[in-house]
Amino acid sequence: MSQSFDHEVAIVGAGPAGIGTGVALSSLDVEFVVLERDRIGASFRQWPAEMRLLTPSFPANAFGVRDLNAITPDTSPGLALDCEHPTGDQYADYLEAIAEYHELPIETGVDVDRVVPDDRAADAEDSVGFTLETSDGSIRTRYVIWAAGQYQYPTDGAIPGSSHAVHVSSIDSWAHHADTVGADLAADDRDPGSTRVDESPPTAADGAGVAVPPSDDVAVIGGAESGIDAALGLSETGLSVTVLDEEGTWQYRSPDPSEVLSPRTNERLEAALADDRPIELVPGARVDRIERVRPTDDQADDIADVDEGYDVFTADGERVRSRTPPVLATGFEGSLTLVEDLFAFDGEFPELTDCDESTATPGLFLVGPQVAHDGQQFCFIYKFRQRFAVVAETIGERLGADVDPLSEYREKEMFLEDLDCCEPDYCDC
């Protein structure tokens, strides 16, 4: 390694993408370090306790089929954890076990604040180095692999009044959250789960038109995976839930699981609705703002049913009363925002070469769920894991390393080179 660099390669993030790429690099004679702001698998440990991986884990390695949630060719979370849909904590344990087994050089508690590429010629085709400005000082490296995740970077969807709500990423357990808000409801001498208003809302006795909108214990804003998981988890405790979503994702089916609910979530939702769980799904509802509601003394005297709570207004003028803080399932910005100036973008996706290198900054690679090619996002583990060895091989070849050990990834179908095979609409059934 050149004396001008602290490391040949710096991987930022110790989630499945960072650990998986680290294992691929460790099979080569390449020096590298993994920098993690928290701990291995930290994003998974932030999941609500009841949340589980959507894709099933099944140990079929002996038959040449990889476990869908495995990040190396020779492991199976299904076998290691003895479960089909691991929780976040369980999957983080799996990642820690892999890192320990391969003795990966991971430095935790190091927050990367900025990535600064060295000056280079405008037509340079390879990296001339980077300086990483971190909480532990500056680090010099020849290549950077950005593997930081998304869950630690939630977005509120730019909804005015979102400070009144709570994002799913800050909830440690649906049951615990329900206990907390349920105690607040009980303090108001109301029965959680009994406040759905189906009849015409009452008005003030003087005809002033103080209308009470239909209300539920909690409104969930966003109807993709995390929103439906929130509705299922909270309704299971007896809370009534209204889910507001502009697209109404639950209504559609597609061979691309990144666009619709997964089969597991759809099956759980259908079972809950068949069981008359208190869930109301509202498609076509683009949330415009959230307002805190506190009845005036006059309203409280005239209308016994006026709840304190939160009004969620939609763009078409409708509103829903959430008796407790609404839950935001509005997605995640992703860590790419920290280095977005080092990428060119085609719409919402970063422009990458065929080896997942930034087209704007040679030497900077991207791995994980934010990788996309031809508009198709590699947003599940079984998708983005197929690019770990591609990145490792590219860097290894540039550093003159023997890349033959990566042939195992090709043999075991964890080396996707032909991006033409990514056809989301391809399905014969």
CSV table of C-alpha atoms in Angstrom, one decimal:
chain,number,residue,atom,x,y,z
A,1,MET,CA,0.0,0.0,0.0
A,2,SER,CA,1.2,3.5,-0.9
A,3,GLN,CA,2.5,5.4,2.1
A,4,SER,CA,0.2,8.3,1.2
A,5,PHE,CA,-2.9,6.3,2.1
A,6,ASP,CA,-4.1,5.0,5.5
A,7,HIS,CA,-6.1,2.3,3.6
A,8,GLU,CA,-6.5,1.1,0.1
A,9,VAL,CA,-10.2,0.8,0.5
A,10,ALA,CA,-12.7,2.3,3.0
A,11,ILE,CA,-16.1,0.8,3.3
A,12,VAL,CA,-18.6,3.2,5.0
A,13,GLY,CA,-21.3,1.2,6.8
A,14,ALA,CA,-21.5,-2.2,8.5
A,15,GLY,CA,-24.9,-3.4,7.5
A,16,PRO,CA,-25.5,-6.2,5.1
A,17,ALA,CA,-24.0,-4.3,2.1
A,18,GLY,CA,-20.9,-3.3,4.0
A,19,ILE,CA,-20.3,-6.6,5.6
A,20,GLY,CA,-21.1,-8.6,2.4
A,21,THR,CA,-18.7,-6.5,0.3
A,22,GLY,CA,-16.1,-6.7,3.1
A,23,VAL,CA,-16.3,-10.5,3.0
A,24,ALA,CA,-15.8,-10.4,-0.8
A,25,LEU,CA,-12.8,-8.1,-0.5
A,26,SER,CA,-11.3,-10.3,2.3
A,27,SER,CA,-11.0,-13.2,-0.1
A,28,LEU,CA,-8.5,-11.0,-2.1
A,29,ASP,CA,-5.2,-9.7,-1.1
A,30,VAL,CA,-6.6,-6.2,-0.6
A,31,GLU,CA,-6.2,-4.0,2.5
A,32,PHE,CA,-9.4,-2.3,3.6
A,33,VAL,CA,-11.3,-1.0,6.6
A,34,VAL,CA,-15.0,-0.8,7.5
A,35,LEU,CA,-16.2,2.3,9.2
A,36,GLU,CA,-19.4,2.2,11.2
A,37,ARG,CA,-21.0,5.1,13.0
A,38,ASP,CA,-22.8,2.9,15.5
A,39,ARG,CA,-22.5,-0.9,15.7
A,40,ILE,CA,-22.8,-3.7,13.2
A,41,GLY,CA,-26.3,-4.0,11.9
A,42,ALA,CA,-27.4,-0.9,13.8
A,43,SER,CA,-30.3,-0.1,11.4
A,44,PHE,CA,-31.8,-3.5,11.9
A,45,ARG,CA,-31.6,-3.1,15.7
A,46,GLN,CA,-33.7,0.0,15.4
A,47,TRP,CA,-36.6,-1.9,13.9
A,48,PRO,CA,-39.8,-2.3,16.0
A,49,ALA,CA,-39.4,-5.5,17.9
A,50,GLU,CA,-42.3,-7.2,15.9
A,51,MET,CA,-41.0,-6.2,12.4
A,52,ARG,CA,-39.5,-9.0,10.4
A,53,LEU,CA,-37.7,-9.4,7.1
A,54,LEU,CA,-40.1,-9.7,4.2
A,55,THR,CA,-38.3,-12.2,2.2
A,56,PRO,CA,-38.2,-15.8,3.6
A,57,SER,CA,-35.0,-17.4,4.7
A,58,PHE,CA,-34.7,-21.1,3.8
A,59,PRO,CA,-31.5,-23.2,4.0
A,60,ALA,CA,-31.3,-24.8,0.5
A,61,ASN,CA,-27.6,-24.3,-0.1
A,62,ALA,CA,-27.0,-28.0,-0.6
A,63,PHE,CA,-29.2,-27.8,-3.7
A,64,GLY,CA,-27.4,-24.8,-5.2
A,65,VAL,CA,-30.0,-22.3,-4.1
A,66,ARG,CA,-28.9,-19.4,-1.8
A,67,ASP,CA,-30.9,-18.3,1.2
A,68,LEU,CA,-32.6,-15.1,0.0
A,69,ASN,CA,-31.3,-13.2,3.0
A,70,ALA,CA,-27.7,-14.5,2.9
A,71,ILE,CA,-24.9,-12.1,2.1
A,72,THR,CA,-22.2,-14.7,1.5
A,73,PRO,CA,-22.3,-17.8,-0.7
A,74,ASP,CA,-21.8,-20.2,2.2
A,75,THR,CA,-24.2,-19.0,4.9
A,76,SER,CA,-28.0,-19.2,5.6
A,77,PRO,CA,-29.8,-16.9,8.1
A,78,GLY,CA,-32.6,-19.5,8.1
A,79,LEU,CA,-30.3,-22.2,9.3
A,80,ALA,CA,-28.2,-20.1,11.6
A,81,LEU,CA,-31.2,-18.4,13.3
A,82,ASP,CA,-33.7,-21.2,12.9
A,83,CYS,CA,-36.4,-19.0,11.6
A,84,GLU,CA,-38.0,-18.1,8.3
A,85,HIS,CA,-38.5,-14.3,8.7
A,86,PRO,CA,-35.9,-13.0,11.1
A,87,THR,CA,-36.5,-10.0,13.3
A,88,GLY,CA,-34.1,-7.0,13.0
A,89,ASP,CA,-32.2,-8.1,16.1
A,90,GLN,CA,-31.8,-11.6,14.8
A,91,TYR,CA,-30.6,-10.5,11.5
A,92,ALA,CA,-28.1,-8.1,13.1
A,93,ASP,CA,-26.8,-11.1,15.1
A,94,TYR,CA,-26.3,-12.9,11.8
A,95,LEU,CA,-24.2,-10.0,10.5
A,96,GLU,CA,-22.1,-9.9,13.6
A,97,ALA,CA,-21.4,-13.6,13.4
A,98,ILE,CA,-20.2,-13.2,9.8
A,99,ALA,CA,-18.0,-10.2,10.7
A,100,GLU,CA,-16.4,-12.1,13.6
A,101,TYR,CA,-15.9,-15.3,11.6
A,102,HIS,CA,-14.1,-13.5,8.8
A,103,GLU,CA,-12.3,-11.2,11.2
A,104,LEU,CA,-13.3,-8.1,9.2
A,105,PRO,CA,-11.4,-4.9,10.2
A,106,ILE,CA,-14.4,-2.9,11.5
A,107,GLU,CA,-14.0,0.3,13.4
A,108,THR,CA,-17.3,1.2,15.2
A,109,GLY,CA,-18.2,4.6,16.6
A,110,VAL,CA,-16.7,6.4,13.6
A,111,ASP,CA,-19.1,8.8,11.9
A,112,VAL,CA,-18.1,9.8,8.4
A,113,ASP,CA,-19.0,13.5,8.0
A,114,ARG,CA,-17.6,14.2,4.6
A,115,VAL,CA,-15.9,12.5,1.7
A,116,VAL,CA,-13.5,14.7,-0.2
A,117,PRO,CA,-12.0,13.5,-3.4
A,118,ASP,CA,-8.4,14.5,-4.2
A,119,ASP,CA,-7.9,16.9,-7.1
A,120,ARG,CA,-7.7,15.0,-10.4
A,121,ALA,CA,-7.6,15.6,-14.1
A,122,ALA,CA,-11.0,16.1,-15.7
A,123,ASP,CA,-10.6,13.0,-17.8
A,124,ALA,CA,-9.2,10.8,-15.0
A,125,GLU,CA,-10.7,7.2,-15.2
A,126,ASP,CA,-9.5,6.0,-11.8
A,127,SER,CA,-9.3,7.2,-8.3
A,128,VAL,CA,-6.4,9.3,-7.1
A,129,GLY,CA,-7.6,9.1,-3.5
A,130,PHE,CA,-10.0,10.5,-1.0
A,131,THR,CA,-9.9,12.1,2.4
A,132,LEU,CA,-12.7,11.0,4.8
A,133,GLU,CA,-13.4,13.6,7.5
A,134,THR,CA,-14.7,11.6,10.4
A,135,SER,CA,-15.5,11.9,14.1
A,136,ASP,CA,-12.1,10.1,14.7
A,137,GLY,CA,-10.1,12.4,12.5
A,138,SER,CA,-9.1,12.4,8.8
A,139,ILE,CA,-8.6,9.1,7.0
A,140,ARG,CA,-6.8,8.8,3.6
A,141,THR,CA,-8.0,6.1,1.3
A,142,ARG,CA,-7.6,5.2,-2.4
A,143,TYR,CA,-11.1,3.9,-2.9
A,144,VAL,CA,-14.4,4.4,-1.1
A,145,ILE,CA,-17.3,2.0,-1.1
A,146,TRP,CA,-20.4,3.7,0.2
A,147,ALA,CA,-22.5,1.1,2.0
A,148,ALA,CA,-24.3,3.2,4.6
A,149,GLY,CA,-28.0,2.4,4.8
A,150,GLN,CA,-31.3,4.2,4.8
A,151,TYR,CA,-33.2,3.4,8.0
A,152,GLN,CA,-31.2,5.9,10.1
A,153,TYR,CA,-32.2,8.7,7.7
A,154,PRO,CA,-36.0,9.0,7.9
A,155,THR,CA,-38.0,11.6,6.0
A,156,ASP,CA,-41.2,13.3,7.1
A,157,GLY,CA,-42.4,13.6,3.5
A,158,ALA,CA,-42.2,17.5,3.8
A,159,ILE,CA,-45.6,17.5,5.5
A,160,PRO,CA,-46.3,20.7,7.4
A,161,GLY,CA,-47.0,19.9,11.0
A,162,SER,CA,-45.0,16.6,10.9
A,163,SER,CA,-43.4,17.6,14.2
A,164,HIS,CA,-46.8,16.5,15.8
A,165,ALA,CA,-46.2,12.9,14.5
A,166,VAL,CA,-43.8,10.1,15.2
A,167,HIS,CA,-41.9,8.3,12.5
A,168,VAL,CA,-41.9,4.5,12.4
A,169,SER,CA,-38.1,4.5,12.8
A,170,SER,CA,-38.3,5.9,16.3
A,171,ILE,CA,-40.8,3.2,17.6
A,172,ASP,CA,-39.0,0.3,19.3
A,173,SER,CA,-42.1,-1.9,19.5
A,174,TRP,CA,-45.7,-1.6,18.3
A,175,ALA,CA,-46.9,-3.1,21.5
A,176,HIS,CA,-44.9,-0.7,23.7
A,177,HIS,CA,-46.1,2.2,21.6
A,178,ALA,CA,-49.7,1.0,21.9
A,179,ASP,CA,-49.3,0.8,25.7
A,180,THR,CA,-48.0,4.3,25.8
A,181,VAL,CA,-50.7,5.9,23.7
A,182,GLY,CA,-53.3,3.6,25.3
A,183,ALA,CA,-52.5,5.0,28.7
A,184,ASP,CA,-53.1,8.5,27.3
A,185,LEU,CA,-56.4,7.4,25.9
A,186,ALA,CA,-57.4,5.8,29.2
A,187,ALA,CA,-56.5,9.0,31.0
A,188,ASP,CA,-59.2,10.7,28.9
A,189,ASP,CA,-61.7,8.1,30.2
A,190,ARG,CA,-62.2,6.7,26.8
A,191,ASP,CA,-62.1,3.1,25.6
A,192,PRO,CA,-59.3,2.5,23.0
A,193,GLY,CA,-60.6,1.0,19.9
A,194,SER,CA,-64.2,2.3,20.3
A,195,THR,CA,-63.9,5.8,18.9
A,196,ARG,CA,-64.5,5.2,15.2
A,197,VAL,CA,-67.3,7.6,14.1
A,198,ASP,CA,-69.4,6.3,11.2
A,199,GLU,CA,-72.4,8.6,11.5
A,200,SER,CA,-72.6,12.2,10.5
A,201,PRO,CA,-70.4,14.3,12.7
A,202,PRO,CA,-72.2,16.4,15.3
A,203,THR,CA,-72.2,20.2,15.2
A,204,ALA,CA,-72.3,22.8,17.9
A,205,ALA,CA,-75.7,23.5,19.5
A,206,ASP,CA,-75.7,27.1,18.2
A,207,GLY,CA,-75.2,25.9,14.7
A,208,ALA,CA,-71.8,27.3,14.4
A,209,GLY,CA,-70.7,24.2,12.5
A,210,VAL,CA,-68.0,22.9,14.8
A,211,ALA,CA,-67.8,19.5,13.1
A,212,VAL,CA,-66.0,16.5,14.5
A,213,PRO,CA,-64.3,14.5,11.7
A,214,PRO,CA,-64.2,10.7,11.7
A,215,SER,CA,-61.7,9.7,14.3
A,216,ASP,CA,-59.5,6.7,15.2
A,217,ASP,CA,-57.0,6.0,17.9
A,218,VAL,CA,-54.1,6.5,15.4
A,219,ALA,CA,-53.7,7.6,11.8
A,220,VAL,CA,-50.8,6.1,9.8
A,221,ILE,CA,-49.5,8.2,7.0
A,222,GLY,CA,-48.1,6.0,4.2
A,223,GLY,CA,-49.4,2.7,3.0
A,224,ALA,CA,-46.2,0.9,1.8
A,225,GLU,CA,-44.5,-1.9,3.8
A,226,SER,CA,-43.7,0.0,7.0
A,227,GLY,CA,-47.1,1.7,7.1
A,228,ILE,CA,-49.1,-1.5,6.8
A,229,ASP,CA,-46.8,-3.2,9.3
A,230,ALA,CA,-47.6,-0.3,11.7
A,231,ALA,CA,-51.3,-0.8,11.1
A,232,LEU,CA,-51.1,-4.5,11.7
A,233,GLY,CA,-49.0,-4.2,14.8
A,234,LEU,CA,-51.1,-1.4,16.4
A,235,SER,CA,-54.5,-2.9,15.5
A,236,GLU,CA,-53.4,-6.2,17.0
A,237,THR,CA,-53.3,-4.4,20.4
A,238,GLY,CA,-56.9,-3.2,19.9
A,239,LEU,CA,-56.2,0.3,18.7
A,240,SER,CA,-58.2,1.5,15.7
A,241,VAL,CA,-56.1,2.6,12.8
A,242,THR,CA,-56.7,4.6,9.6
A,243,VAL,CA,-54.1,4.3,6.9
A,244,LEU,CA,-53.8,7.2,4.5
A,245,ASP,CA,-51.9,6.7,1.3
A,246,GLU,CA,-51.9,8.6,-2.0
A,247,GLU,CA,-51.2,5.5,-4.2
A,248,GLY,CA,-53.1,2.9,-2.2
A,249,THR,CA,-50.3,0.4,-2.7
A,250,TRP,CA,-52.3,-2.5,-1.2
A,251,GLN,CA,-54.6,-2.4,-4.3
A,252,TYR,CA,-52.0,-3.4,-6.8
A,253,ARG,CA,-50.0,-6.5,-7.8
A,254,SER,CA,-46.7,-6.5,-9.7
A,255,PRO,CA,-43.8,-8.9,-10.4
A,256,ASP,CA,-41.5,-6.2,-9.0
A,257,PRO,CA,-41.8,-6.4,-5.2
A,258,SER,CA,-40.3,-2.9,-4.8
A,259,GLU,CA,-43.5,-1.4,-6.2
A,260,VAL,CA,-46.2,-3.2,-4.2
A,261,LEU,CA,-46.7,-5.0,-0.9
A,262,SER,CA,-44.8,-8.2,-0.5
A,263,PRO,CA,-46.8,-11.4,-0.6
A,264,ARG,CA,-46.2,-11.8,3.2
A,265,THR,CA,-47.5,-8.4,4.1
A,266,ASN,CA,-50.5,-8.7,1.7
A,267,GLU,CA,-51.4,-12.1,3.2
A,268,ARG,CA,-51.1,-10.7,6.8
A,269,LEU,CA,-53.3,-7.7,5.8
A,270,GLU,CA,-56.0,-9.8,4.2
A,271,ALA,CA,-56.1,-12.1,7.2
A,272,ALA,CA,-56.4,-9.1,9.6
A,273,LEU,CA,-59.3,-7.5,7.5
A,274,ALA,CA,-61.0,-10.9,7.4
A,275,ASP,CA,-60.8,-11.0,11.1
A,276,ASP,CA,-62.4,-7.6,11.4
A,277,ARG,CA,-59.4,-5.9,12.9
A,278,PRO,CA,-60.0,-2.2,13.3
A,279,ILE,CA,-58.1,-1.1,10.2
A,280,GLU,CA,-59.5,1.4,7.6
A,281,LEU,CA,-57.5,1.8,4.4
A,282,VAL,CA,-57.9,5.1,2.5
A,283,PRO,CA,-56.4,5.3,-0.9
A,284,GLY,CA,-56.0,8.5,-2.9
A,285,ALA,CA,-55.3,10.4,0.2
A,286,ARG,CA,-52.3,12.8,-0.2
A,287,VAL,CA,-51.7,14.3,3.2
A,288,ASP,CA,-51.5,18.1,3.1
A,289,ARG,CA,-50.8,19.0,6.7
A,290,ILE,CA,-51.2,17.9,10.4
A,291,GLU,CA,-52.6,20.1,13.0
A,292,ARG,CA,-52.8,19.7,16.8
A,293,VAL,CA,-56.4,20.0,18.1
A,294,ARG,CA,-57.4,21.3,21.5
A,295,PRO,CA,-61.1,22.0,22.0
A,296,THR,CA,-62.0,25.4,23.4
A,297,ASP,CA,-63.9,25.7,26.7
A,298,ASP,CA,-67.1,26.5,24.8
A,299,GLN,CA,-66.7,23.5,22.5
A,300,ALA,CA,-66.0,21.2,25.4
A,301,ASP,CA,-69.2,22.4,27.1
A,302,ASP,CA,-71.4,22.0,24.0
A,303,ILE,CA,-70.0,18.9,22.4
A,304,ALA,CA,-69.1,16.0,24.7
A,305,ASP,CA,-67.6,14.1,21.8
A,306,VAL,CA,-65.0,16.6,20.7
A,307,ASP,CA,-61.7,14.9,21.2
A,308,GLU,CA,-58.3,16.4,21.7
A,309,GLY,CA,-56.0,15.0,19.1
A,310,TYR,CA,-54.5,15.7,15.7
A,311,ASP,CA,-56.3,16.5,12.5
A,312,VAL,CA,-54.7,15.1,9.4
A,313,PHE,CA,-55.8,17.1,6.3
A,314,THR,CA,-55.7,15.7,2.8
A,315,ALA,CA,-55.2,17.7,-0.4
A,316,ASP,CA,-58.8,17.2,-1.4
A,317,GLY,CA,-60.0,18.8,1.8
A,318,GLU,CA,-60.9,15.7,3.8
A,319,ARG,CA,-59.6,15.3,7.3
A,320,VAL,CA,-59.2,12.5,9.8
A,321,ARG,CA,-58.9,12.9,13.5
A,322,SER,CA,-56.1,10.9,15.1
A,323,ARG,CA,-56.6,10.8,18.9
A,324,THR,CA,-52.9,10.1,19.4
A,325,PRO,CA,-49.9,11.4,17.5
A,326,PRO,CA,-50.1,10.2,13.8
A,327,VAL,CA,-47.5,7.6,12.7
A,328,LEU,CA,-45.3,8.6,9.8
A,329,ALA,CA,-44.5,5.8,7.4
A,330,THR,CA,-43.2,8.3,4.8
A,331,GLY,CA,-39.9,6.5,4.0
A,332,PHE,CA,-36.3,7.3,4.2
A,333,GLU,CA,-34.0,9.8,2.5
A,334,GLY,CA,-31.1,7.4,2.7
A,335,SER,CA,-27.5,8.1,3.5
A,336,LEU,CA,-26.7,9.0,-0.1
A,337,THR,CA,-27.7,12.5,0.7
A,338,LEU,CA,-24.4,12.9,2.6
A,339,VAL,CA,-22.4,12.3,-0.6
A,340,GLU,CA,-24.9,13.3,-3.3
A,341,ASP,CA,-22.6,16.0,-4.6
A,342,LEU,CA,-20.2,13.2,-5.7
A,343,PHE,CA,-22.8,11.5,-7.9
A,344,ALA,CA,-24.7,12.5,-11.0
A,345,PHE,CA,-28.4,11.6,-10.9
A,346,ASP,CA,-30.9,10.4,-13.5
A,347,GLY,CA,-34.1,11.4,-11.8
A,348,GLU,CA,-34.1,9.9,-8.3
A,349,PHE,CA,-31.4,7.4,-9.0
A,350,PRO,CA,-27.6,7.9,-8.9
A,351,GLU,CA,-25.8,7.3,-12.3
A,352,LEU,CA,-23.5,4.3,-12.0
A,353,THR,CA,-21.2,2.5,-14.3
A,354,ASP,CA,-21.6,-1.2,-15.0
A,355,CYS,CA,-19.4,-1.9,-11.9
A,356,ASP,CA,-21.5,0.4,-9.6
A,357,GLU,CA,-18.9,3.2,-9.6
A,358,SER,CA,-20.0,6.8,-9.6
A,359,THR,CA,-20.0,8.3,-13.1
A,360,ALA,CA,-19.1,11.7,-11.6
A,361,THR,CA,-16.4,10.6,-9.1
A,362,PRO,CA,-14.1,7.7,-10.2
A,363,GLY,CA,-13.0,5.5,-7.2
A,364,LEU,CA,-16.3,6.0,-5.4
A,365,PHE,CA,-18.5,2.9,-5.4
A,366,LEU,CA,-22.1,2.3,-4.2
A,367,VAL,CA,-23.4,-0.9,-2.7
A,368,GLY,CA,-26.8,-1.7,-1.1
A,369,PRO,CA,-30.4,-0.8,-1.6
A,370,GLN,CA,-29.8,2.5,-3.3
A,371,VAL,CA,-28.1,0.9,-6.3
A,372,ALA,CA,-30.2,1.2,-9.4
A,373,HIS,CA,-29.8,0.4,-13.1
A,374,ASP,CA,-32.1,1.4,-15.9
A,375,GLY,CA,-34.6,2.6,-13.3
A,376,GLN,CA,-34.7,-0.7,-11.5
A,377,GLN,CA,-33.7,-0.5,-7.8
A,378,PHE,CA,-31.7,-3.3,-6.1
A,379,CYS,CA,-33.8,-2.7,-2.9
A,380,PHE,CA,-33.8,-6.2,-1.4
A,381,ILE,CA,-30.9,-8.2,0.0
A,382,TYR,CA,-31.3,-10.9,-2.6
A,383,LYS,CA,-30.9,-8.2,-5.3
A,384,PHE,CA,-28.1,-6.0,-4.1
A,385,ARG,CA,-26.0,-8.9,-2.7
A,386,GLN,CA,-25.3,-9.9,-6.3
A,387,ARG,CA,-23.2,-6.8,-6.8
A,388,PHE,CA,-20.8,-7.2,-3.9
A,389,ALA,CA,-18.3,-9.3,-5.9
A,390,VAL,CA,-18.7,-7.1,-9.0
A,391,VAL,CA,-17.3,-4.2,-7.0
A,392,ALA,CA,-14.7,-6.3,-5.2
A,393,GLU,CA,-13.4,-7.7,-8.5
A,394,THR,CA,-13.2,-4.2,-10.1
A,395,ILE,CA,-11.2,-2.8,-7.2
A,396,GLY,CA,-9.1,-6.0,-6.9
A,397,GLU,CA,-8.1,-5.9,-10.6
A,398,ARG,CA,-7.1,-2.2,-10.4
A,399,LEU,CA,-4.9,-3.0,-7.4
A,400,GLY,CA,-3.3,-6.0,-9.2
A,401,ALA,CA,-4.8,-8.6,-6.9
A,402,ASP,CA,-5.7,-12.2,-7.8
A,403,VAL,CA,-9.5,-12.1,-8.2
A,404,ASP,CA,-9.9,-15.9,-8.8
A,405,PRO,CA,-11.3,-16.5,-5.3
A,406,LEU,CA,-14.4,-14.6,-6.4
A,407,SER,CA,-15.3,-17.4,-8.9
A,408,GLU,CA,-17.3,-18.9,-6.0
A,409,TYR,CA,-19.7,-16.0,-6.3
A,410,ARG,CA,-20.2,-16.7,-10.0
A,411,GLU,CA,-20.6,-20.5,-9.4
A,412,LYS,CA,-23.2,-19.9,-6.7
A,413,GLU,CA,-25.1,-17.2,-8.6
A,414,MET,CA,-24.2,-14.2,-6.5
A,415,PHE,CA,-22.4,-12.3,-9.2
A,416,LEU,CA,-24.7,-10.4,-11.5
A,417,GLU,CA,-22.9,-9.0,-14.5
A,418,ASP,CA,-25.5,-9.0,-17.2
A,419,LEU,CA,-27.8,-6.1,-16.2
A,420,ASP,CA,-30.0,-6.8,-19.2
A,421,CYS,CA,-31.6,-9.6,-17.2
A,422,CYS,CA,-33.3,-7.1,-14.9
A,423,GLU,CA,-36.8,-7.1,-16.4
A,424,PRO,CA,-39.3,-6.2,-13.8
A,425,ASP,CA,-42.3,-6.9,-16.1
A,426,TYR,CA,-41.1,-10.4,-17.0
A,427,CYS,CA,-43.5,-12.9,-15.5
A,428,ASP,CA,-45.3,-15.7,-17.3
A,429,CYS,CA,-47.9,-16.3,-14.7
